[in-house]
XYZ file of N, CA and C in Angstrom:
108
model
N 13.166 -33.222 16.167
C 11.893 -33.710 15.614
C 11.048 -32.562 15.043
N 11.465 -31.334 15.245
C 10.713 -30.176 14.740
C 10.582 -30.203 13.224
N 11.628 -30.696 12.540
C 11.630 -30.720 11.068
C 10.503 -31.595 10.521
N 10.129 -32.643 11.268
C 9.032 -33.520 10.825
C 7.724 -32.726 10.741
N 7.453 -31.952 11.791
C 6.243 -31.119 11.819
C 6.310 -30.050 10.729
N 7.504 -29.486 10.501
C 7.689 -28.446 9.491
C 7.411 -29.001 8.093
N 7.983 -30.182 7.793
C 7.767 -30.831 6.490
C 6.286 -31.151 6.304
N 5.651 -31.656 7.368
C 4.229 -31.995 7.309
C 3.401 -30.738 7.022
N 3.724 -29.646 7.701
C 3.015 -28.382 7.492
C 3.189 -27.853 6.079
N 4.428 -27.885 5.575
C 4.707 -27.419 4.214
C 3.978 -28.301 3.205
N 3.978 -29.606 3.444
C 3.280 -30.543 2.549
C 1.788 -30.274 2.505
N 1.194 -30.064 3.674
C -0.247 -29.767 3.741
C -0.560 -28.441 3.049
N 0.292 -27.444 3.268
C 0.074 -26.126 2.660
C 0.148 -26.208 1.140
N 1.151 -26.918 0.613
C 1.284 -27.039 -0.841
C 0.140 -27.856 -1.432
N -0.294 -28.898 -0.703
C -1.435 -29.702 -1.173
C -2.683 -28.828 -1.247
N -2.900 -28.006 -0.220
C -4.055 -27.107 -0.195
C -3.980 -26.113 -1.353
N -2.775 -25.586 -1.621
C -2.594 -24.623 -2.712
C -2.887 -25.269 -4.063
N -2.405 -26.493 -4.268
C -2.632 -27.213 -5.530
C -4.121 -27.493 -5.717
N -4.783 -27.983 -4.657
C -6.219 -28.271 -4.737
C -7.007 -26.997 -5.031
N -6.616 -25.894 -4.378
C -7.280 -24.609 -4.589
C -7.142 -24.174 -6.043
N -5.930 -24.292 -6.593
C -5.697 -23.931 -7.990
C -6.509 -24.780 -8.945
N -6.563 -26.086 -8.695
C -7.331 -26.995 -9.544
C -8.821 -26.664 -9.481
N -9.305 -26.348 -8.264
C -10.719 -26.033 -8.060
C -11.102 -24.752 -8.801
N -10.235 -23.732 -8.704
C -10.504 -22.478 -9.407
C -10.520 -22.688 -10.911
N -9.586 -23.512 -11.418
C -9.506 -23.790 -12.847
C -10.765 -24.505 -13.325
N -11.227 -25.480 -12.551
C -12.438 -26.234 -12.899
C -13.646 -25.298 -12.903
N -13.701 -24.387 -11.919
C -14.811 -23.439 -11.832
C -14.824 -22.502 -13.037
N -13.638 -22.015 -13.426
C -13.536 -21.131 -14.590
C -13.949 -21.867 -15.862
N -13.515 -23.104 -16.005
C -13.849 -23.910 -17.177
C -15.360 -24.091 -17.280
N -16.009 -24.372 -16.157
C -17.455 -24.568 -16.125
C -18.169 -23.276 -16.535
N -17.669 -22.147 -16.044
C -18.266 -20.848 -16.355
C -18.142 -20.558 -17.854
N -16.985 -20.890 -18.445
C -16.757 -20.676 -19.881
C -17.710 -21.557 -20.698
N -17.896 -22.797 -20.270
C -18.780 -23.722 -20.990
C -20.239 -23.270 -20.918
N -20.638 -22.665 -19.801
C -22.020 -22.190 -19.643
C -22.318 -21.010 -20.565
N -21.305 -20.197 -20.844
C -21.497 -19.004 -21.680
C -21.808 -19.372 -23.130
N -21.323 -20.508 -23.616
C -21.515 -20.903 -25.021
C -22.976 -21.141 -25.347
């Protein structure tokens, strides 16, 4: 049953990484729009 916890952990980690990347991209986009 260890693999279930491992898959869950990897899934959560990748979800966090994707959300983090999207958040940084949105923040950069907002900063670029403010400069105009």
